[in-house]
PDB file of C-alpha atoms in Angstrom:
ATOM      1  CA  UNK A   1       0.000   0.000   0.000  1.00 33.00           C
ATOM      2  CA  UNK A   2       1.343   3.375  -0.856  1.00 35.00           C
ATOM      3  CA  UNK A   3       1.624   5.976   2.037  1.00 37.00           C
ATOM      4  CA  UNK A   4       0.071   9.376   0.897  1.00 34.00           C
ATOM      5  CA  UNK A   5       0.009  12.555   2.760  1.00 37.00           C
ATOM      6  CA  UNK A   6      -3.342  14.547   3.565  1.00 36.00           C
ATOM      7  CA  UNK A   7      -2.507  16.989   0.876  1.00 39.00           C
ATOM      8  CA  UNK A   8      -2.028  13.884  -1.609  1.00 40.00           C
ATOM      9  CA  UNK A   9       1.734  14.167  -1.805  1.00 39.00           C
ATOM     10  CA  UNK A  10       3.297  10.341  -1.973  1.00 49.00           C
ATOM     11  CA  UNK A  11       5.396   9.540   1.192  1.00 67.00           C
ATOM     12  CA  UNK A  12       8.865   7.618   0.079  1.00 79.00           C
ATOM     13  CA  UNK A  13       9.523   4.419   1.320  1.00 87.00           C
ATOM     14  CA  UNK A  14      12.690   3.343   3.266  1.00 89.00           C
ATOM     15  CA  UNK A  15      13.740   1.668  -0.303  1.00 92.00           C
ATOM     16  CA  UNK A  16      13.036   4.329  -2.162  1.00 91.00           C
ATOM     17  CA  UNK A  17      15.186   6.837   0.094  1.00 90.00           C
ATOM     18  CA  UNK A  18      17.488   4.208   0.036  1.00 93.00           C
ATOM     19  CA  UNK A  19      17.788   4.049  -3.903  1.00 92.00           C
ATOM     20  CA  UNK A  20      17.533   8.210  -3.753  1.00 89.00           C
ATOM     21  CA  UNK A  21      20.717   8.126  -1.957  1.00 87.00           C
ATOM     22  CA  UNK A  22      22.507   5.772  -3.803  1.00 87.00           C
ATOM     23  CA  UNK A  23      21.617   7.538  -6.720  1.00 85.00           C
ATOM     24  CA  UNK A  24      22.377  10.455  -5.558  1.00 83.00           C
ATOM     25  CA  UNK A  25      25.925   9.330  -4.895  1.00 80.00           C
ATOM     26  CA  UNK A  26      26.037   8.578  -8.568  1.00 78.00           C
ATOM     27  CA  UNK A  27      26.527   4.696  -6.613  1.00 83.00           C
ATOM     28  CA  UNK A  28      25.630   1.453  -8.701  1.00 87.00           C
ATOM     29  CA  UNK A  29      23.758  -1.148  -6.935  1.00 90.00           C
ATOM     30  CA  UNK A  30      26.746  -3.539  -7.186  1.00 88.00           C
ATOM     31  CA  UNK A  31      28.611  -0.657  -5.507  1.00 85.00           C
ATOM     32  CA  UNK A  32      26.561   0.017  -2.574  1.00 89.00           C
ATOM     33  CA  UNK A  33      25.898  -3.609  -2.155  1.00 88.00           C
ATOM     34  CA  UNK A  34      29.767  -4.382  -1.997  1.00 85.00           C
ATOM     35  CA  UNK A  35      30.372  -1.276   0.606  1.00 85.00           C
ATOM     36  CA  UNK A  36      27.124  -2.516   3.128  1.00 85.00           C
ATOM     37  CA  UNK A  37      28.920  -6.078   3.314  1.00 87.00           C
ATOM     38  CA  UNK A  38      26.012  -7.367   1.316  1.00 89.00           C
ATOM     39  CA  UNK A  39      25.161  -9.246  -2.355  1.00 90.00           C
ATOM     40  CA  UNK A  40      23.589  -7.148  -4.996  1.00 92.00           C
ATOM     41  CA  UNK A  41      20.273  -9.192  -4.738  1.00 93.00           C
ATOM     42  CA  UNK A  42      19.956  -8.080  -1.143  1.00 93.00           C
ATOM     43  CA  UNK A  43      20.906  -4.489  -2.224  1.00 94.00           C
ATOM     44  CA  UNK A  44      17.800  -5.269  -4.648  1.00 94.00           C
ATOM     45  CA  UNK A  45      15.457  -6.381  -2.077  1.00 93.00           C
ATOM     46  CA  UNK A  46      15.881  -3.735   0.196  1.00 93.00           C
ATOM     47  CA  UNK A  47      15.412  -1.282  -2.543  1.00 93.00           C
ATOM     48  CA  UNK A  48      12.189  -3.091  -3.411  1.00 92.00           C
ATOM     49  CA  UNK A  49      11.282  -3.318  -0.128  1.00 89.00           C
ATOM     50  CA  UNK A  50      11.173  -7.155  -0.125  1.00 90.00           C
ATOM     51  CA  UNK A  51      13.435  -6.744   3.126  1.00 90.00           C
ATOM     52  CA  UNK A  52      14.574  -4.475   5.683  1.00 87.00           C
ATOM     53  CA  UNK A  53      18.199  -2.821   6.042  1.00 88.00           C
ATOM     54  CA  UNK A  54      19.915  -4.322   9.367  1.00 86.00           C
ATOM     55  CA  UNK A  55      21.984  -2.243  11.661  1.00 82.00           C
ATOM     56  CA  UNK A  56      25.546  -3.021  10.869  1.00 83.00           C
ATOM     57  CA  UNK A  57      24.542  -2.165   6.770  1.00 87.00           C
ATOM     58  CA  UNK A  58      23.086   1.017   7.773  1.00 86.00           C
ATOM     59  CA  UNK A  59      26.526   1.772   9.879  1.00 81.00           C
ATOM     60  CA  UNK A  60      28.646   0.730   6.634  1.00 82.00           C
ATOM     61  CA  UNK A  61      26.708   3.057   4.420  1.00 84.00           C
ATOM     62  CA  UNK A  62      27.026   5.612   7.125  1.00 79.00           C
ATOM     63  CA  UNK A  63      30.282   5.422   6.936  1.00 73.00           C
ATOM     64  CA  UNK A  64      29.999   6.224   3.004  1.00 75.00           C
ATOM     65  CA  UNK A  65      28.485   9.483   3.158  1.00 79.00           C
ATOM     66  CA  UNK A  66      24.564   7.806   2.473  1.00 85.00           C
ATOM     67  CA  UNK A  67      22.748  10.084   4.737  1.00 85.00           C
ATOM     68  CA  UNK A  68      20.954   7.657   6.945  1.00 85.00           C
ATOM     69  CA  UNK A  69      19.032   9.575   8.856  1.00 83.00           C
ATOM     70  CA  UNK A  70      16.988  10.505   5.524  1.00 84.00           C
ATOM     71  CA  UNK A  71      16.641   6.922   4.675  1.00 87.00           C
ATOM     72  CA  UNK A  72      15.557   5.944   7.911  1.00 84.00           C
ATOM     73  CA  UNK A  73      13.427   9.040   8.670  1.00 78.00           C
ATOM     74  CA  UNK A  74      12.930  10.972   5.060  1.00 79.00           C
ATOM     75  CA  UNK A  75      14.387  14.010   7.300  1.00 78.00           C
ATOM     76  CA  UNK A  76      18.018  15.823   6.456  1.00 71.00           C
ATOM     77  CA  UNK A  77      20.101  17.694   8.520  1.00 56.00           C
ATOM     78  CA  UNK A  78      21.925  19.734   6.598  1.00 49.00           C
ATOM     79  CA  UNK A  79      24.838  18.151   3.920  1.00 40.00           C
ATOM     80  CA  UNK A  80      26.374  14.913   4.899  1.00 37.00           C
ATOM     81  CA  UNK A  81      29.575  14.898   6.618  1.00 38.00           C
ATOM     82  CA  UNK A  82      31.503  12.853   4.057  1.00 37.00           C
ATOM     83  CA  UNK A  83      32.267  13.793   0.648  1.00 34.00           C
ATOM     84  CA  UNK A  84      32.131  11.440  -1.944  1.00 37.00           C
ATOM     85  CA  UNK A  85      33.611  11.089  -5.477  1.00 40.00           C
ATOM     86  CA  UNK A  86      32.877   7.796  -7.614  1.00 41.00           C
ATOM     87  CA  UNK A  87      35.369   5.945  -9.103  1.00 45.00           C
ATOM     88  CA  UNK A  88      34.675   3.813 -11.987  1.00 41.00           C
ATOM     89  CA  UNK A  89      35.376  -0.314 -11.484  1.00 42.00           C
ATOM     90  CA  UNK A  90      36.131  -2.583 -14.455  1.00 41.00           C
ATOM     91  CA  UNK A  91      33.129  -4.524 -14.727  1.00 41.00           C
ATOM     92  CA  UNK A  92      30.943  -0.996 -14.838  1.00 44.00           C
ATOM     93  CA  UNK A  93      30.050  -0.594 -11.964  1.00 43.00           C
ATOM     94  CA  UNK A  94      30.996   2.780  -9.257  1.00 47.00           C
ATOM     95  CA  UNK A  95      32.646   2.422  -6.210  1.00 47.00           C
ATOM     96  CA  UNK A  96      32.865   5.503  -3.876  1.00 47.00           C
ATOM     97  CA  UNK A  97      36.600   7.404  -2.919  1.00 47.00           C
ATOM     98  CA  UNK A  98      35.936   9.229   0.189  1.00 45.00           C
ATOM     99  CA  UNK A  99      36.698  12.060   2.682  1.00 45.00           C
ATOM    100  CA  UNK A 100      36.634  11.092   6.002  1.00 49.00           C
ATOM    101  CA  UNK A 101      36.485   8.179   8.459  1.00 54.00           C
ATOM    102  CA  UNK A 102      35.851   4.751   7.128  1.00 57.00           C
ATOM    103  CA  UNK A 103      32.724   3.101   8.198  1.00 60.00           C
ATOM    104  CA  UNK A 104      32.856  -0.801   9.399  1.00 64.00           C
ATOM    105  CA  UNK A 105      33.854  -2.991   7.051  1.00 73.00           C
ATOM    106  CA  UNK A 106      35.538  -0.715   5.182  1.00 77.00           C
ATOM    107  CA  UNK A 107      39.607  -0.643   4.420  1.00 81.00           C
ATOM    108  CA  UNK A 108      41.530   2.762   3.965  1.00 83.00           C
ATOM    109  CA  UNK A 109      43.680   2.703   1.004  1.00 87.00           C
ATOM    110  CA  UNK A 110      46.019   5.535  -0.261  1.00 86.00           C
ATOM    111  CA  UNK A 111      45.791   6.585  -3.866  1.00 86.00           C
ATOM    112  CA  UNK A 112      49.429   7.582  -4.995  1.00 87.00           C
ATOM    113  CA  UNK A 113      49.750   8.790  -8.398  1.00 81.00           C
ATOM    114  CA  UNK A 114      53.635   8.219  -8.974  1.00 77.00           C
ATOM    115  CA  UNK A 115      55.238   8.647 -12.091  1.00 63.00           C
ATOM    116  CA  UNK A 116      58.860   8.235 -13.407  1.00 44.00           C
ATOM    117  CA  UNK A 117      62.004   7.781 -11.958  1.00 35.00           C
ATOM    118  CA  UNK A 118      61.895   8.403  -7.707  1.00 34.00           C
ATOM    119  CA  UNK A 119      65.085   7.931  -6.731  1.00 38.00           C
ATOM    120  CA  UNK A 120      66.654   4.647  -5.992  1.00 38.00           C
ATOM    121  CA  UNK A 121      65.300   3.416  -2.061  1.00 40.00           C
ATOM    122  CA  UNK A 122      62.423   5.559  -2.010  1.00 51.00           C
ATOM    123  CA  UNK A 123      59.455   4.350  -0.470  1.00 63.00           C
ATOM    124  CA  UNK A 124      55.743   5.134  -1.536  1.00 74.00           C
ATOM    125  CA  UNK A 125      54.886   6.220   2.027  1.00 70.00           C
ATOM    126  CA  UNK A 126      57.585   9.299   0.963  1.00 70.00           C
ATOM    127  CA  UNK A 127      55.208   9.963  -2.148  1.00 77.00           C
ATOM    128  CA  UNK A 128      52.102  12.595  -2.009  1.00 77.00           C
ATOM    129  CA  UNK A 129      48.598  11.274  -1.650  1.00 80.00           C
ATOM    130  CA  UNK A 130      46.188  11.682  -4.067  1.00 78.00           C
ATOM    131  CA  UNK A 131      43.219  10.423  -2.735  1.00 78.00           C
ATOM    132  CA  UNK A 132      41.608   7.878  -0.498  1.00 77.00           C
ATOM    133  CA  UNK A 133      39.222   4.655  -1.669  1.00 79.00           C
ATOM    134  CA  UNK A 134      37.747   2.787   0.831  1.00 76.00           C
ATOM    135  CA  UNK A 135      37.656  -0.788  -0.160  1.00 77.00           C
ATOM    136  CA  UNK A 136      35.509  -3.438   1.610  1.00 77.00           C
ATOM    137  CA  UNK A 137      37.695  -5.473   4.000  1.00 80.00           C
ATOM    138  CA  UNK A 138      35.934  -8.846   2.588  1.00 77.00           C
ATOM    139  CA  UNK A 139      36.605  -8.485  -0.867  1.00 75.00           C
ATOM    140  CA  UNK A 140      40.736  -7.940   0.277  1.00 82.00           C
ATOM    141  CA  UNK A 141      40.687 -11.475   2.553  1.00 83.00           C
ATOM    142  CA  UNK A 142      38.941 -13.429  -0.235  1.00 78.00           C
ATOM    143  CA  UNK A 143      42.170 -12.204  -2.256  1.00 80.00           C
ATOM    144  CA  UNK A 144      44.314 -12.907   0.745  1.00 85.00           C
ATOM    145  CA  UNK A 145      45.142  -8.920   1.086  1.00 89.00           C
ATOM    146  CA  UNK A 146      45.953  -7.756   4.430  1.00 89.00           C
ATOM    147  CA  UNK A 147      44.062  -4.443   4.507  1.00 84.00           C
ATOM    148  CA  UNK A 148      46.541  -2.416   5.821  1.00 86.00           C
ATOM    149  CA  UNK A 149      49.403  -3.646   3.225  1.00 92.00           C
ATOM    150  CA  UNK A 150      47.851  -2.460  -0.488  1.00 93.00           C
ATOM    151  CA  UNK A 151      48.087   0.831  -2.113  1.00 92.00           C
ATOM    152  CA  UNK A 152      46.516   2.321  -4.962  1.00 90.00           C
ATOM    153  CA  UNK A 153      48.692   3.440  -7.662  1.00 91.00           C
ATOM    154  CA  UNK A 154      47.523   5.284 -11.325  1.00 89.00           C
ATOM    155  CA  UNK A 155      48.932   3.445 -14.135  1.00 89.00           C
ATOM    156  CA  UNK A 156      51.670   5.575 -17.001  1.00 87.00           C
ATOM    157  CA  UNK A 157      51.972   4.817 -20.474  1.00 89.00           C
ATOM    158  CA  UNK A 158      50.414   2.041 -22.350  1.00 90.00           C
ATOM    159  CA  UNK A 159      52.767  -0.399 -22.214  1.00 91.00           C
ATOM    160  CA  UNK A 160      50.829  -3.228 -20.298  1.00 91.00           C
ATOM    161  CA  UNK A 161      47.150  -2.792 -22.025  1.00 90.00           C
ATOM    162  CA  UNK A 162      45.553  -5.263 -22.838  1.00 82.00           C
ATOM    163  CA  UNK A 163      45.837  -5.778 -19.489  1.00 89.00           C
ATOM    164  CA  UNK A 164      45.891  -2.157 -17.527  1.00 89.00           C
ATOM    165  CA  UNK A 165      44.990   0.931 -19.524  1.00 88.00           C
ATOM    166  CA  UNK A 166      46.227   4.582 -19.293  1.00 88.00           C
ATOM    167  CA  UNK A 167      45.038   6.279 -16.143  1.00 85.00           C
ATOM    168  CA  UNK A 168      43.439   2.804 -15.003  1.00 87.00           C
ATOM    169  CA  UNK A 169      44.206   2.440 -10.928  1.00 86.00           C
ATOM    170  CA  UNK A 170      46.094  -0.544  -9.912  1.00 89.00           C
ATOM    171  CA  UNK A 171      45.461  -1.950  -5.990  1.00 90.00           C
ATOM    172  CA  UNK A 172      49.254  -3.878  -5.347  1.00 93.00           C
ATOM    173  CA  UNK A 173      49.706  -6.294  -2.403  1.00 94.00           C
ATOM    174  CA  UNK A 174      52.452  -4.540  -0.604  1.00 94.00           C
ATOM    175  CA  UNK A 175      52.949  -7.563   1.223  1.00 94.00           C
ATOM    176  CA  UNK A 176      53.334 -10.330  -1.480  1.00 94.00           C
ATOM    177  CA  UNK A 177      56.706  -9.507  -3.113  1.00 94.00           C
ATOM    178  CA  UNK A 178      57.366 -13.497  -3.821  1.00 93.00           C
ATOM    179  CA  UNK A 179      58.099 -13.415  -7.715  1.00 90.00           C
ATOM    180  CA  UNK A 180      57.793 -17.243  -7.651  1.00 88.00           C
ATOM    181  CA  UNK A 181      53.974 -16.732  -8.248  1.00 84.00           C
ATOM    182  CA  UNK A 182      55.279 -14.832 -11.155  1.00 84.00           C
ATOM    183  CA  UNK A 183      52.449 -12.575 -12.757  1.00 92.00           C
ATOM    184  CA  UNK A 184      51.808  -8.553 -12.826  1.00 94.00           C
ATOM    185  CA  UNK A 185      54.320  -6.687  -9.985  1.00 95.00           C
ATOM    186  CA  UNK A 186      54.826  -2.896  -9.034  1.00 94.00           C
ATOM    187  CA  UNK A 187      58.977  -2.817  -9.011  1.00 93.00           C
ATOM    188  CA  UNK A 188      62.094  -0.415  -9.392  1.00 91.00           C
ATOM    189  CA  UNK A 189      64.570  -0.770 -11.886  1.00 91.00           C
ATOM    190  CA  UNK A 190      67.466   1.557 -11.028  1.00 88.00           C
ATOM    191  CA  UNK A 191      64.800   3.949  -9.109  1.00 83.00           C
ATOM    192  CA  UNK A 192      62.138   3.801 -11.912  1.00 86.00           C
ATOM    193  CA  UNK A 193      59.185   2.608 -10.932  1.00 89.00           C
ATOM    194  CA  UNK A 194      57.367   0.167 -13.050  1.00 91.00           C
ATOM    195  CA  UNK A 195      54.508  -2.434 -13.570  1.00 92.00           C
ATOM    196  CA  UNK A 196      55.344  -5.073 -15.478  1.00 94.00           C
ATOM    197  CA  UNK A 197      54.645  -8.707 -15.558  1.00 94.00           C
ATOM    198  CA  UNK A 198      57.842 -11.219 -14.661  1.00 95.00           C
ATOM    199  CA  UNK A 199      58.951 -13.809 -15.668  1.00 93.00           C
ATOM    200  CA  UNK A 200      62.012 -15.710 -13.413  1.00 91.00           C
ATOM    201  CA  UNK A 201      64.728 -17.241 -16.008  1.00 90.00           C
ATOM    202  CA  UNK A 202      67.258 -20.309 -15.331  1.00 85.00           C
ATOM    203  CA  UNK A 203      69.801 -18.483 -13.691  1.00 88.00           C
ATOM    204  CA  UNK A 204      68.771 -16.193 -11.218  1.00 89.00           C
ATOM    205  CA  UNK A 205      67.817 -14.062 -14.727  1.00 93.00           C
ATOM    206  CA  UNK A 206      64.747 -12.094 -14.549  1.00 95.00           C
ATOM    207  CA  UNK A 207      62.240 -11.492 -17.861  1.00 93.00           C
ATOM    208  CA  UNK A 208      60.032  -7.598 -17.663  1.00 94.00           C
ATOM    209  CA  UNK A 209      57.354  -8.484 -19.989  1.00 94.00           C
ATOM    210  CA  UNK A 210      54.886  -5.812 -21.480  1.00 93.00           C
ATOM    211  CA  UNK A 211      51.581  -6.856 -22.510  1.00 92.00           C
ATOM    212  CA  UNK A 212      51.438  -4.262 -25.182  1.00 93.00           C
ATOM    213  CA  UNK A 213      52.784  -6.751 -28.176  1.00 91.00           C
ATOM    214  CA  UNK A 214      54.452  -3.428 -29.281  1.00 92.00           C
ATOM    215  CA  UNK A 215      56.884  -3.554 -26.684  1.00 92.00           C
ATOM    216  CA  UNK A 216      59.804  -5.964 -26.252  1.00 93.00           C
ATOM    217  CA  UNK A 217      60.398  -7.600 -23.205  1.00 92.00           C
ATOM    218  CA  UNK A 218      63.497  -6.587 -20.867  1.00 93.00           C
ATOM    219  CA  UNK A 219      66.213  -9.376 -19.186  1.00 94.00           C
ATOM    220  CA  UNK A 220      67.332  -8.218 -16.334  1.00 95.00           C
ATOM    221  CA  UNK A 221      70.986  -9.947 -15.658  1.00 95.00           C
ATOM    222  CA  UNK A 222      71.503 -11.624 -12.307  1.00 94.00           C
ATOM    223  CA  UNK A 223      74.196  -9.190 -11.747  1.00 94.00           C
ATOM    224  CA  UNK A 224      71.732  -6.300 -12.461  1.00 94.00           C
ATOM    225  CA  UNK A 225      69.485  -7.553 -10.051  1.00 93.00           C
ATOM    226  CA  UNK A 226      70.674  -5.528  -7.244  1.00 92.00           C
ATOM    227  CA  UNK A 227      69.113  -2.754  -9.280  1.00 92.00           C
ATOM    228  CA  UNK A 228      65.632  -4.243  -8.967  1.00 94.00           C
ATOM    229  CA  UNK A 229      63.336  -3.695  -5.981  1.00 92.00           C
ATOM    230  CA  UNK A 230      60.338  -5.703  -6.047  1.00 94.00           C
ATOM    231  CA  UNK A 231      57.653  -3.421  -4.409  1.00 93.00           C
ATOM    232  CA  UNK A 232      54.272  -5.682  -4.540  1.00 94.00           C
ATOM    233  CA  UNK A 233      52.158  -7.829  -6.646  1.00 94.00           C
ATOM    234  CA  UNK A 234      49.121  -5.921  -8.658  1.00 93.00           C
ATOM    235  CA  UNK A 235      46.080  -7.075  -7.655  1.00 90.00           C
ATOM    236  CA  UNK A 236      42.693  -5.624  -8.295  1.00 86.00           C
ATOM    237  CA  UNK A 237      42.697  -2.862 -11.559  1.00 86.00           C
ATOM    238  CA  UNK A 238      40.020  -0.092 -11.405  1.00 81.00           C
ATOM    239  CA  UNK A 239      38.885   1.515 -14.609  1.00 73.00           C
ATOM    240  CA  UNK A 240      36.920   2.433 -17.381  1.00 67.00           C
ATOM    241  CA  UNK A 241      35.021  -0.027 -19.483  1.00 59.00           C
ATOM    242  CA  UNK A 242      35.870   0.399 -23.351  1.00 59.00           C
TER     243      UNK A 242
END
């Protein structure tokens, strides 16, 4: 049953505040799903209003800059408290980079935009922030992430499509430096950063491989690998959708 006002007006439902907001946030339902520690048919339901928003999803979203007191109440109080800018994933969807305090659930990760040579020993903590994205803390286990050991960096040049675009955002494992696994890794060569993917030789030898076909790969000699500072393993990639 719709809820009407005396003077006729339709009253929103908690769903449809709820789908205001994410809208609002310029948020996909994937998106607000992932940061509420939910599934995107739950996200759907509650929208619907098949179901009813628990506590500990309201908290997460509160965290996110959704203004829960509207959902909950259909009253604001002034602009919410976190500022939000969307980010575009690879599969389409929006997640939000925030301002702020993460909300439960939610993992702080820094944004650097590093380009270039940095000087040979120098570590990204030394580098300016750009930004913050606040990643859910579930989705970083399932990849065996330690939340407080990955960092954002923008991706130079075009060197690696098809695999990581021009301006796409790379999340690297800080913690898994083991090249063993080989695959795509954030490194120095002679205090250049890179991201390449490697490949160990027979030898102690070490193959930089570009995914662009244009590009050749790069041996690095075992007596040039003093020169080489593995810095983490690339991860999750955040970008547009061509």
């Amino acid at each position: 049953m719709n809820l009407v006002k005396n003077d006729g007006a339709k009253l929103m439902t908690i769903g449809e505040r709820l789908k205001a907001e994410r809208e609002r946030l310029g948020l996909s339902q994937t998106a607000l799903a992932q940061v509420g520690g939910v599934g995107k048919t739950t996200q759907i339901n509650y929208e619907k209003g098949a179901r009813s928003p628990d506590a500990a999803y309201l908290s997460a979203l509160d965290g996110a800059g959704v203004d829960v007191q509207f959902v909950l109440t259909g009253r604001r109080e002034g602009a919410s408290q976190t500022a939000v800018d969307a980010t575009s994933l690879g599969d389409g969807s929006r997640l939000p980079t925030l301002q702020g305090r993460p909300g439960p659930g939610l993992a702080e990760v820094k944004l650097y935009d590093v380009e270039g040579a940095a000087g040979a020993g120098r570590s990204l903590e030394e580098e300016r922030i750009e930004g913050m994205l606040y990643f859910p803390e579930a989705q970083l286990a399932a990849l065996g992430i330690q939340p407080g050991q990955v960092a954002g960096i923008k991706v130079r040049g075009d060197s690696m499509e098809s695999t990581l675009a021009d301006g796409d955002w790379v999340l690297v494992d800080l913690a898994n430096r083991d090249i063993r696994q080989e695959g795509v890794f954030l490194l120095t060569v002679s205090g250049e950063r890179r991201i390449k993917r490697l490949q160990r030789l027979a030898g102690g030898a070490l193959y930089l491989i570009s995914d662009n076909e244009h590009y050749q790969p790069e041996m690095i000699t075992p007596q040039q690998m003093g020169e080489v500072e593995i810095l983490g393993r690339c991860e999750i990639r955040i970008g547009r959708v061509t």
